[in-house]
Amino acid sequence: MLRQSFLLVRLPPMLLSIFLFLLSAAIIYFACEFFVNGVEWVGHRMKLGATAIGTVLAAFGTALPESAVTFMAVVFGNTPEEKDIGVGAAMGGPLVLATLAYAVVGFAMWRKHARGQTAPIHADQRRLARDQAWFMGIFIVKLGLGLLVFAWKPWLGILFLCVYGVYVKRELSNDEDCLDCEDLEPLKLRPRDAEPSMAWACTQSVLALVVIGVASHVFVQQIGVLGIAMGVSPHMAALLLAPVATELPEIMNALIWVRQGKERLALANISGAMMIQATIPSALGIFMTPWLLDAPLLVAGALTLASISLLWLRFRSDTMTVPALARVGGLYGVFALYLVWHFTA
């Protein structure tokens, strides 16, 4: 009888968490519709190509929520455990992008193919391979620093910021054709304007980012609540569930662009977000923490490198297929199984 009464008391808060979880996910998707539409017009006004729009503009905007998680944890964390959350976010984010995000794009394309749309992947695979190569080089250094202890390690955070600056300069100076206005849907805030101004495009993009940020914060909170309710330890939730939540905007953007047939933008957005995750959150972690990686984080790093190596080989030879893209998601399942074993053994 007492048990039944307890369940009745606990049921409303749980239902509220589930409702907020679903509502925030829906809001993120809706806001991403406005963001990708706005950022395409910003890129068009700046005369950027589709790949540059995805790797720089869209990736930087949607990477703000997860970078904020790392920043708040490492700068304002009062305990080593709180700072570890930031380090976990800096390592977990790239794993999610390298596995689940690419897999979601692959499955979305697979679904289109099942409907009879058998067109190949429309993307500059060689250019995406160069992005994977950049990421691998940076990530190997990032992992190596997590195994070493020396006094001037924090200063190396500057190197990561400089590398991202060089990457952005390279992307923006690429001579790819500008995004064709015929490929753009009307700006949602100004649907009757054939050529909306840069001010309106920026306004829509920024407002959408604010909504994405707030909804992502609620989504992450509910992930934690539901994880605890399901018996998942806080450490495991931080490593397994929180990175998925913070990378949700990139995944949503990719789904929207695949739905619109803009595969270049979808893949470039993930590729650019990975470069941000390899540099900016890492720099914050190296600046503000000892940056020493424990076994789960090293396993996450190893699986990230395994996925990127597979992607690099296929993109480099221009042989990436939809099934191969979808299969990399299995590596995240391997990480989940490892965490279950690690925390229950």
mmCIF file of C-alpha atoms in Angstrom:
data_model
loop_
_atom_site.group_PDB
_atom_site.id
_atom_site.type_symbol
_atom_site.label_atom_id
_atom_site.label_comp_id
_atom_site.label_asym_id
_atom_site.label_seq_id
_atom_site.Cartn_x
_atom_site.Cartn_y
_atom_site.Cartn_z
ATOM 1 C CA MET A 1 0.000 0.000 0.000
ATOM 2 C CA LEU A 2 2.807 2.403 0.886
ATOM 3 C CA ARG A 3 4.569 1.483 -2.343
ATOM 4 C CA GLN A 4 1.454 2.288 -4.383
ATOM 5 C CA SER A 5 1.073 5.645 -2.600
ATOM 6 C CA PHE A 6 4.711 6.439 -3.301
ATOM 7 C CA LEU A 7 4.282 5.685 -6.992
ATOM 8 C CA LEU A 8 1.243 7.940 -7.172
ATOM 9 C CA VAL A 9 3.212 10.764 -5.569
ATOM 10 C CA ARG A 10 6.115 10.265 -7.941
ATOM 11 C CA LEU A 11 4.051 9.861 -11.113
ATOM 12 C CA PRO A 12 3.212 13.525 -11.850
ATOM 13 C CA PRO A 13 6.855 14.759 -11.731
ATOM 14 C CA MET A 14 7.886 11.895 -14.003
ATOM 15 C CA LEU A 15 5.101 12.685 -16.456
ATOM 16 C CA LEU A 16 6.185 16.328 -16.361
ATOM 17 C CA SER A 17 9.770 15.338 -17.200
ATOM 18 C CA ILE A 18 8.608 13.191 -20.102
ATOM 19 C CA PHE A 19 6.377 16.018 -21.351
ATOM 20 C CA LEU A 20 9.226 18.565 -21.125
ATOM 21 C CA PHE A 21 11.603 16.106 -22.789
ATOM 22 C CA LEU A 22 9.303 15.650 -25.791
ATOM 23 C CA LEU A 23 8.285 19.323 -25.924
ATOM 24 C CA SER A 24 11.883 20.593 -25.860
ATOM 25 C CA ALA A 25 12.880 18.113 -28.601
ATOM 26 C CA ALA A 26 9.980 19.340 -30.767
ATOM 27 C CA ILE A 27 10.916 22.990 -30.122
ATOM 28 C CA ILE A 28 14.542 22.300 -31.040
ATOM 29 C CA TYR A 29 13.464 20.757 -34.346
ATOM 30 C CA PHE A 30 11.076 23.631 -35.085
ATOM 31 C CA ALA A 31 13.737 26.235 -34.218
ATOM 32 C CA CYS A 32 16.294 24.404 -36.361
ATOM 33 C CA GLU A 33 13.929 24.796 -39.317
ATOM 34 C CA PHE A 34 14.180 28.568 -38.849
ATOM 35 C CA PHE A 35 17.932 28.428 -38.184
ATOM 36 C CA VAL A 36 18.931 26.449 -41.273
ATOM 37 C CA ASN A 37 16.680 28.641 -43.406
ATOM 38 C CA GLY A 38 18.177 31.819 -41.960
ATOM 39 C CA VAL A 39 21.793 30.673 -42.087
ATOM 40 C CA GLU A 40 21.430 29.665 -45.751
ATOM 41 C CA TRP A 41 20.357 33.219 -46.576
ATOM 42 C CA VAL A 42 23.221 34.648 -44.491
ATOM 43 C CA GLY A 43 25.641 32.453 -46.445
ATOM 44 C CA HIS A 44 24.026 33.473 -49.726
ATOM 45 C CA ARG A 45 24.448 37.141 -48.818
ATOM 46 C CA MET A 46 28.096 36.484 -47.932
ATOM 47 C CA LYS A 47 28.508 34.641 -51.276
ATOM 48 C CA LEU A 48 29.607 31.413 -49.581
ATOM 49 C CA GLY A 49 29.363 27.913 -50.995
ATOM 50 C CA ALA A 50 27.154 25.250 -49.453
ATOM 51 C CA THR A 51 30.046 23.431 -47.785
ATOM 52 C CA ALA A 52 31.376 26.605 -46.142
ATOM 53 C CA ILE A 53 27.892 27.473 -44.895
ATOM 54 C CA GLY A 54 27.608 24.052 -43.268
ATOM 55 C CA THR A 55 31.129 23.786 -41.859
ATOM 56 C CA VAL A 56 31.448 27.345 -40.539
ATOM 57 C CA LEU A 57 28.184 29.267 -40.122
ATOM 58 C CA ALA A 58 25.757 26.488 -39.201
ATOM 59 C CA ALA A 59 28.301 24.453 -37.245
ATOM 60 C CA PHE A 60 29.489 27.397 -35.156
ATOM 61 C CA GLY A 61 25.948 28.445 -34.321
ATOM 62 C CA THR A 62 24.676 25.044 -33.250
ATOM 63 C CA ALA A 63 27.916 24.229 -31.392
ATOM 64 C CA LEU A 64 27.293 27.069 -28.943
ATOM 65 C CA PRO A 65 25.090 25.027 -26.529
ATOM 66 C CA GLU A 66 27.622 22.222 -26.017
ATOM 67 C CA SER A 67 30.534 24.656 -25.853
ATOM 68 C CA ALA A 68 28.598 26.524 -23.163
ATOM 69 C CA VAL A 69 28.265 23.265 -21.188
ATOM 70 C CA THR A 70 32.035 22.827 -21.200
ATOM 71 C CA PHE A 71 32.638 26.501 -20.399
ATOM 72 C CA MET A 72 30.275 26.570 -17.424
ATOM 73 C CA ALA A 73 31.627 23.294 -16.046
ATOM 74 C CA VAL A 74 35.349 24.063 -16.273
ATOM 75 C CA VAL A 75 35.200 27.770 -15.401
ATOM 76 C CA PHE A 76 32.536 27.820 -12.682
ATOM 77 C CA GLY A 77 32.766 24.240 -11.418
ATOM 78 C CA ASN A 78 33.664 24.213 -7.726
ATOM 79 C CA THR A 79 34.694 20.568 -7.454
ATOM 80 C CA PRO A 80 36.817 18.177 -9.539
ATOM 81 C CA GLU A 81 33.644 16.201 -10.285
ATOM 82 C CA GLU A 82 31.919 19.287 -11.750
ATOM 83 C CA LYS A 83 34.957 20.074 -13.885
ATOM 84 C CA ASP A 84 34.980 16.467 -15.081
ATOM 85 C CA ILE A 85 31.558 17.094 -16.637
ATOM 86 C CA GLY A 86 33.182 19.663 -18.915
ATOM 87 C CA VAL A 87 35.958 17.259 -19.875
ATOM 88 C CA GLY A 88 33.348 14.560 -20.521
ATOM 89 C CA ALA A 89 31.396 16.923 -22.777
ATOM 90 C CA ALA A 90 34.571 17.798 -24.707
ATOM 91 C CA MET A 91 35.227 14.084 -25.323
ATOM 92 C CA GLY A 92 31.656 12.824 -25.652
ATOM 93 C CA GLY A 93 30.556 15.411 -28.214
ATOM 94 C CA PRO A 94 32.994 14.300 -30.940
ATOM 95 C CA LEU A 95 32.040 10.652 -30.350
ATOM 96 C CA VAL A 96 28.346 11.420 -30.863
ATOM 97 C CA LEU A 97 29.071 13.418 -34.022
ATOM 98 C CA ALA A 98 31.460 10.819 -35.461
ATOM 99 C CA THR A 99 29.007 7.968 -34.900
ATOM 100 C CA LEU A 100 25.354 8.806 -34.231
ATOM 101 C CA ALA A 101 25.161 12.046 -36.225
ATOM 102 C CA TYR A 102 26.613 10.500 -39.386
ATOM 103 C CA ALA A 103 24.479 7.393 -38.852
ATOM 104 C CA VAL A 104 21.297 9.485 -38.573
ATOM 105 C CA VAL A 105 22.147 11.164 -41.884
ATOM 106 C CA GLY A 106 22.837 7.750 -43.396
ATOM 107 C CA PHE A 107 19.525 6.297 -42.222
ATOM 108 C CA ALA A 108 17.659 9.395 -43.424
ATOM 109 C CA MET A 109 19.220 8.972 -46.881
ATOM 110 C CA TRP A 110 18.502 5.245 -46.761
ATOM 111 C CA ARG A 111 14.842 6.005 -46.152
ATOM 112 C CA LYS A 112 14.807 8.269 -49.202
ATOM 113 C CA HIS A 113 16.417 5.526 -51.281
ATOM 114 C CA ALA A 114 13.774 3.076 -50.082
ATOM 115 C CA ARG A 115 11.189 5.414 -51.547
ATOM 116 C CA GLY A 116 12.802 5.054 -54.935
ATOM 117 C CA GLN A 117 15.180 8.007 -54.779
ATOM 118 C CA THR A 118 18.412 6.233 -55.711
ATOM 119 C CA ALA A 119 20.622 9.269 -56.353
ATOM 120 C CA PRO A 120 24.175 9.013 -54.936
ATOM 121 C CA ILE A 121 25.416 11.098 -52.022
ATOM 122 C CA HIS A 122 25.658 14.679 -53.272
ATOM 123 C CA ALA A 123 28.721 15.966 -51.446
ATOM 124 C CA ASP A 124 32.354 16.846 -52.073
ATOM 125 C CA GLN A 125 33.711 13.643 -50.544
ATOM 126 C CA ARG A 126 37.362 14.599 -51.052
ATOM 127 C CA ARG A 127 36.808 17.845 -49.170
ATOM 128 C CA LEU A 128 35.016 15.992 -46.373
ATOM 129 C CA ALA A 129 37.996 13.608 -46.237
ATOM 130 C CA ARG A 130 40.291 16.587 -45.658
ATOM 131 C CA ASP A 131 38.078 17.629 -42.743
ATOM 132 C CA GLN A 132 38.361 14.126 -41.267
ATOM 133 C CA ALA A 133 42.145 14.274 -41.657
ATOM 134 C CA TRP A 134 42.304 17.627 -39.854
ATOM 135 C CA PHE A 135 40.122 16.255 -37.093
ATOM 136 C CA MET A 136 42.224 13.098 -36.701
ATOM 137 C CA GLY A 137 45.435 15.070 -36.325
ATOM 138 C CA ILE A 138 43.966 17.409 -33.725
ATOM 139 C CA PHE A 139 42.190 14.611 -31.866
ATOM 140 C CA ILE A 140 45.321 12.474 -31.595
ATOM 141 C CA VAL A 141 47.139 15.411 -29.974
ATOM 142 C CA LYS A 142 44.129 15.961 -27.709
ATOM 143 C CA LEU A 143 44.192 12.318 -26.585
ATOM 144 C CA GLY A 144 47.957 12.359 -26.097
ATOM 145 C CA LEU A 145 47.748 15.403 -23.827
ATOM 146 C CA GLY A 146 45.209 13.519 -21.711
ATOM 147 C CA LEU A 147 47.910 10.973 -20.838
ATOM 148 C CA LEU A 148 50.679 13.420 -19.938
ATOM 149 C CA VAL A 149 51.426 15.696 -16.982
ATOM 150 C CA PHE A 150 53.652 18.759 -17.400
ATOM 151 C CA ALA A 151 53.618 22.321 -16.116
ATOM 152 C CA TRP A 152 53.039 24.236 -19.363
ATOM 153 C CA LYS A 153 50.223 22.043 -20.704
ATOM 154 C CA PRO A 154 47.533 24.779 -20.227
ATOM 155 C CA TRP A 155 49.334 27.036 -22.692
ATOM 156 C CA LEU A 156 48.726 24.484 -25.449
ATOM 157 C CA GLY A 157 45.045 25.439 -25.358
ATOM 158 C CA ILE A 158 46.036 28.473 -27.437
ATOM 159 C CA LEU A 159 47.275 26.121 -30.156
ATOM 160 C CA PHE A 160 43.825 24.535 -30.467
ATOM 161 C CA LEU A 161 42.173 27.945 -30.901
ATOM 162 C CA CYS A 162 44.718 28.920 -33.548
ATOM 163 C CA VAL A 163 44.128 25.682 -35.452
ATOM 164 C CA TYR A 164 40.396 26.381 -35.580
ATOM 165 C CA GLY A 165 41.115 29.891 -36.851
ATOM 166 C CA VAL A 166 43.240 28.457 -39.667
ATOM 167 C CA TYR A 167 40.484 25.951 -40.499
ATOM 168 C CA VAL A 168 37.845 28.699 -40.727
ATOM 169 C CA LYS A 169 40.116 30.803 -42.951
ATOM 170 C CA ARG A 170 40.616 27.832 -45.250
ATOM 171 C CA GLU A 171 36.884 27.104 -45.483
ATOM 172 C CA LEU A 172 35.912 30.711 -46.184
ATOM 173 C CA SER A 173 38.612 31.154 -48.836
ATOM 174 C CA ASN A 174 37.602 28.024 -50.727
ATOM 175 C CA ASP A 175 36.611 28.812 -54.315
ATOM 176 C CA GLU A 176 33.459 26.678 -54.315
ATOM 177 C CA ASP A 177 30.506 28.171 -56.176
ATOM 178 C CA CYS A 178 28.155 30.286 -54.074
ATOM 179 C CA LEU A 179 24.893 28.760 -52.921
ATOM 180 C CA ASP A 180 22.352 29.233 -55.690
ATOM 181 C CA CYS A 181 19.388 31.397 -54.692
ATOM 182 C CA GLU A 182 17.131 28.998 -56.579
ATOM 183 C CA ASP A 183 17.948 26.333 -53.986
ATOM 184 C CA LEU A 184 16.780 28.551 -51.135
ATOM 185 C CA GLU A 185 13.343 28.524 -49.611
ATOM 186 C CA PRO A 186 11.876 31.975 -48.798
ATOM 187 C CA LEU A 187 13.078 33.446 -45.518
ATOM 188 C CA LYS A 188 10.491 32.379 -42.964
ATOM 189 C CA LEU A 189 10.298 35.821 -41.324
ATOM 190 C CA ARG A 190 9.935 37.525 -44.725
ATOM 191 C CA PRO A 191 8.290 34.934 -47.002
ATOM 192 C CA ARG A 192 7.227 37.517 -49.595
ATOM 193 C CA ASP A 193 10.712 38.993 -50.076
ATOM 194 C CA ALA A 194 12.504 37.574 -53.109
ATOM 195 C CA GLU A 195 15.829 38.868 -51.731
ATOM 196 C CA PRO A 196 15.572 39.388 -47.952
ATOM 197 C CA SER A 197 18.193 41.653 -46.420
ATOM 198 C CA MET A 198 21.184 40.450 -44.398
ATOM 199 C CA ALA A 199 19.646 42.083 -41.318
ATOM 200 C CA TRP A 200 16.490 39.969 -41.538
ATOM 201 C CA ALA A 201 18.476 36.780 -42.239
ATOM 202 C CA CYS A 202 20.750 37.431 -39.243
ATOM 203 C CA THR A 203 17.793 38.301 -37.011
ATOM 204 C CA GLN A 204 16.023 35.048 -37.835
ATOM 205 C CA SER A 205 19.218 33.005 -37.313
ATOM 206 C CA VAL A 206 20.024 34.614 -33.954
ATOM 207 C CA LEU A 207 16.463 34.324 -32.621
ATOM 208 C CA ALA A 208 16.376 30.664 -33.647
ATOM 209 C CA LEU A 209 19.700 30.076 -31.867
ATOM 210 C CA VAL A 210 18.345 31.603 -28.668
ATOM 211 C CA VAL A 211 15.344 29.267 -28.786
ATOM 212 C CA ILE A 212 17.613 26.300 -29.560
ATOM 213 C CA GLY A 213 19.853 27.189 -26.617
ATOM 214 C CA VAL A 214 16.992 27.460 -24.121
ATOM 215 C CA ALA A 215 15.268 24.306 -25.372
ATOM 216 C CA SER A 216 18.575 22.398 -25.351
ATOM 217 C CA HIS A 217 19.128 23.394 -21.712
ATOM 218 C CA VAL A 218 15.694 22.020 -20.782
ATOM 219 C CA PHE A 219 16.326 18.893 -22.853
ATOM 220 C CA VAL A 220 19.654 18.194 -21.099
ATOM 221 C CA GLN A 221 18.026 18.666 -17.688
ATOM 222 C CA GLN A 222 15.276 16.166 -18.506
ATOM 223 C CA ILE A 223 17.839 13.679 -19.833
ATOM 224 C CA GLY A 224 19.471 13.779 -16.393
ATOM 225 C CA VAL A 225 16.171 13.395 -14.541
ATOM 226 C CA LEU A 226 14.994 10.504 -16.707
ATOM 227 C CA GLY A 227 18.413 8.852 -16.539
ATOM 228 C CA ILE A 228 18.363 8.878 -12.746
ATOM 229 C CA ALA A 229 14.777 7.587 -12.750
ATOM 230 C CA MET A 230 15.905 4.669 -14.922
ATOM 231 C CA GLY A 231 18.751 3.898 -12.522
ATOM 232 C CA VAL A 232 21.559 5.347 -14.639
ATOM 233 C CA SER A 233 24.426 6.752 -12.539
ATOM 234 C CA PRO A 234 25.159 10.505 -12.897
ATOM 235 C CA HIS A 235 28.649 9.767 -14.274
ATOM 236 C CA MET A 236 27.249 7.371 -16.859
ATOM 237 C CA ALA A 237 24.508 9.826 -17.808
ATOM 238 C CA ALA A 238 27.126 12.554 -18.287
ATOM 239 C CA LEU A 239 29.175 10.333 -20.609
ATOM 240 C CA LEU A 240 26.403 8.567 -22.511
ATOM 241 C CA LEU A 241 23.226 10.691 -22.531
ATOM 242 C CA ALA A 242 24.302 14.323 -22.078
ATOM 243 C CA PRO A 243 26.500 14.435 -25.236
ATOM 244 C CA VAL A 244 23.591 13.117 -27.314
ATOM 245 C CA ALA A 245 21.391 15.875 -25.904
ATOM 246 C CA THR A 246 23.891 18.664 -26.558
ATOM 247 C CA GLU A 247 24.548 17.480 -30.126
ATOM 248 C CA LEU A 248 20.829 17.326 -30.929
ATOM 249 C CA PRO A 249 20.792 20.653 -32.860
ATOM 250 C CA GLU A 250 23.427 19.386 -35.318
ATOM 251 C CA ILE A 251 21.507 16.158 -35.796
ATOM 252 C CA MET A 252 18.248 18.065 -36.314
ATOM 253 C CA ASN A 253 19.902 20.388 -38.846
ATOM 254 C CA ALA A 254 21.244 17.411 -40.758
ATOM 255 C CA LEU A 255 17.831 15.726 -40.846
ATOM 256 C CA ILE A 256 16.189 18.890 -42.147
ATOM 257 C CA TRP A 257 18.783 19.340 -44.905
ATOM 258 C CA VAL A 258 18.580 15.677 -45.948
ATOM 259 C CA ARG A 259 14.800 16.014 -46.134
ATOM 260 C CA GLN A 260 15.292 19.017 -48.416
ATOM 261 C CA GLY A 261 17.772 17.099 -50.581
ATOM 262 C CA LYS A 262 20.730 19.250 -49.465
ATOM 263 C CA GLU A 263 23.130 16.480 -48.506
ATOM 264 C CA ARG A 264 26.207 18.682 -48.895
ATOM 265 C CA LEU A 265 24.925 21.011 -46.182
ATOM 266 C CA ALA A 266 23.974 18.122 -43.891
ATOM 267 C CA LEU A 267 27.372 16.424 -44.059
ATOM 268 C CA ALA A 268 29.297 19.700 -43.962
ATOM 269 C CA ASN A 269 27.407 20.776 -40.823
ATOM 270 C CA ILE A 270 28.489 17.622 -38.974
ATOM 271 C CA SER A 271 32.042 17.906 -40.296
ATOM 272 C CA GLY A 272 32.335 21.531 -39.184
ATOM 273 C CA ALA A 273 30.795 20.800 -35.778
ATOM 274 C CA MET A 274 33.393 18.083 -35.257
ATOM 275 C CA MET A 275 36.193 20.572 -35.905
ATOM 276 C CA ILE A 276 34.709 22.917 -33.310
ATOM 277 C CA GLN A 277 34.379 20.078 -30.802
ATOM 278 C CA ALA A 278 37.997 19.085 -31.402
ATOM 279 C CA THR A 279 39.291 22.574 -30.686
ATOM 280 C CA ILE A 280 37.210 25.090 -28.702
ATOM 281 C CA PRO A 281 35.822 22.893 -25.860
ATOM 282 C CA SER A 282 39.192 21.116 -25.748
ATOM 283 C CA ALA A 283 41.017 24.427 -25.368
ATOM 284 C CA LEU A 284 38.713 25.375 -22.480
ATOM 285 C CA GLY A 285 39.344 22.034 -20.797
ATOM 286 C CA ILE A 286 43.114 22.289 -21.242
ATOM 287 C CA PHE A 287 43.133 25.874 -19.932
ATOM 288 C CA MET A 288 41.081 25.197 -16.810
ATOM 289 C CA THR A 289 41.591 21.536 -15.818
ATOM 290 C CA PRO A 290 44.513 19.084 -15.511
ATOM 291 C CA TRP A 291 43.125 17.400 -18.660
ATOM 292 C CA LEU A 292 43.820 13.838 -17.563
ATOM 293 C CA LEU A 293 41.538 11.267 -19.177
ATOM 294 C CA ASP A 294 40.206 8.237 -17.322
ATOM 295 C CA ALA A 295 39.453 4.846 -18.895
ATOM 296 C CA PRO A 296 35.905 5.650 -20.177
ATOM 297 C CA LEU A 297 37.104 8.847 -21.836
ATOM 298 C CA LEU A 298 40.049 7.052 -23.448
ATOM 299 C CA VAL A 299 37.676 4.399 -24.796
ATOM 300 C CA ALA A 300 35.439 7.183 -26.136
ATOM 301 C CA GLY A 301 38.475 8.716 -27.823
ATOM 302 C CA ALA A 302 39.572 5.411 -29.340
ATOM 303 C CA LEU A 303 36.102 4.722 -30.757
ATOM 304 C CA THR A 304 35.924 8.276 -32.132
ATOM 305 C CA LEU A 305 39.221 7.742 -33.953
ATOM 306 C CA ALA A 306 38.025 4.355 -35.250
ATOM 307 C CA SER A 307 34.892 5.926 -36.725
ATOM 308 C CA ILE A 308 36.770 8.873 -38.222
ATOM 309 C CA SER A 309 39.338 6.524 -39.764
ATOM 310 C CA LEU A 310 36.573 4.558 -41.490
ATOM 311 C CA LEU A 311 34.904 7.761 -42.707
ATOM 312 C CA TRP A 312 38.213 9.182 -43.915
ATOM 313 C CA LEU A 313 39.046 6.069 -45.938
ATOM 314 C CA ARG A 314 35.650 6.040 -47.674
ATOM 315 C CA PHE A 315 35.483 9.803 -48.285
ATOM 316 C CA ARG A 316 39.107 9.890 -49.485
ATOM 317 C CA SER A 317 38.479 7.234 -52.140
ATOM 318 C CA ASP A 318 35.131 8.858 -53.035
ATOM 319 C CA THR A 319 33.373 5.561 -52.292
ATOM 320 C CA MET A 320 31.151 6.526 -49.359
ATOM 321 C CA THR A 321 27.765 4.794 -49.550
ATOM 322 C CA VAL A 322 24.579 5.298 -47.600
ATOM 323 C CA PRO A 323 24.807 1.921 -45.779
ATOM 324 C CA ALA A 324 28.432 2.579 -44.797
ATOM 325 C CA LEU A 325 27.462 5.972 -43.402
ATOM 326 C CA ALA A 326 24.644 4.424 -41.381
ATOM 327 C CA ARG A 327 26.809 1.632 -39.954
ATOM 328 C CA VAL A 328 29.211 3.899 -38.041
ATOM 329 C CA GLY A 329 26.454 4.403 -35.476
ATOM 330 C CA GLY A 330 27.184 0.898 -34.217
ATOM 331 C CA LEU A 331 30.359 2.175 -32.570
ATOM 332 C CA TYR A 332 28.265 4.276 -30.198
ATOM 333 C CA GLY A 333 26.447 1.085 -29.243
ATOM 334 C CA VAL A 334 29.840 -0.446 -28.442
ATOM 335 C CA PHE A 335 30.582 2.514 -26.159
ATOM 336 C CA ALA A 336 27.219 2.128 -24.415
ATOM 337 C CA LEU A 337 27.906 -1.571 -23.760
ATOM 338 C CA TYR A 338 31.360 -0.716 -22.419
ATOM 339 C CA LEU A 339 29.935 1.861 -20.021
ATOM 340 C CA VAL A 340 27.336 -0.593 -18.723
ATOM 341 C CA TRP A 341 30.113 -3.124 -18.087
ATOM 342 C CA HIS A 342 32.445 -0.514 -16.576
ATOM 343 C CA PHE A 343 29.957 0.881 -14.070
ATOM 344 C CA THR A 344 28.357 -2.425 -13.101
ATOM 345 C CA ALA A 345 31.382 -4.711 -12.981
#
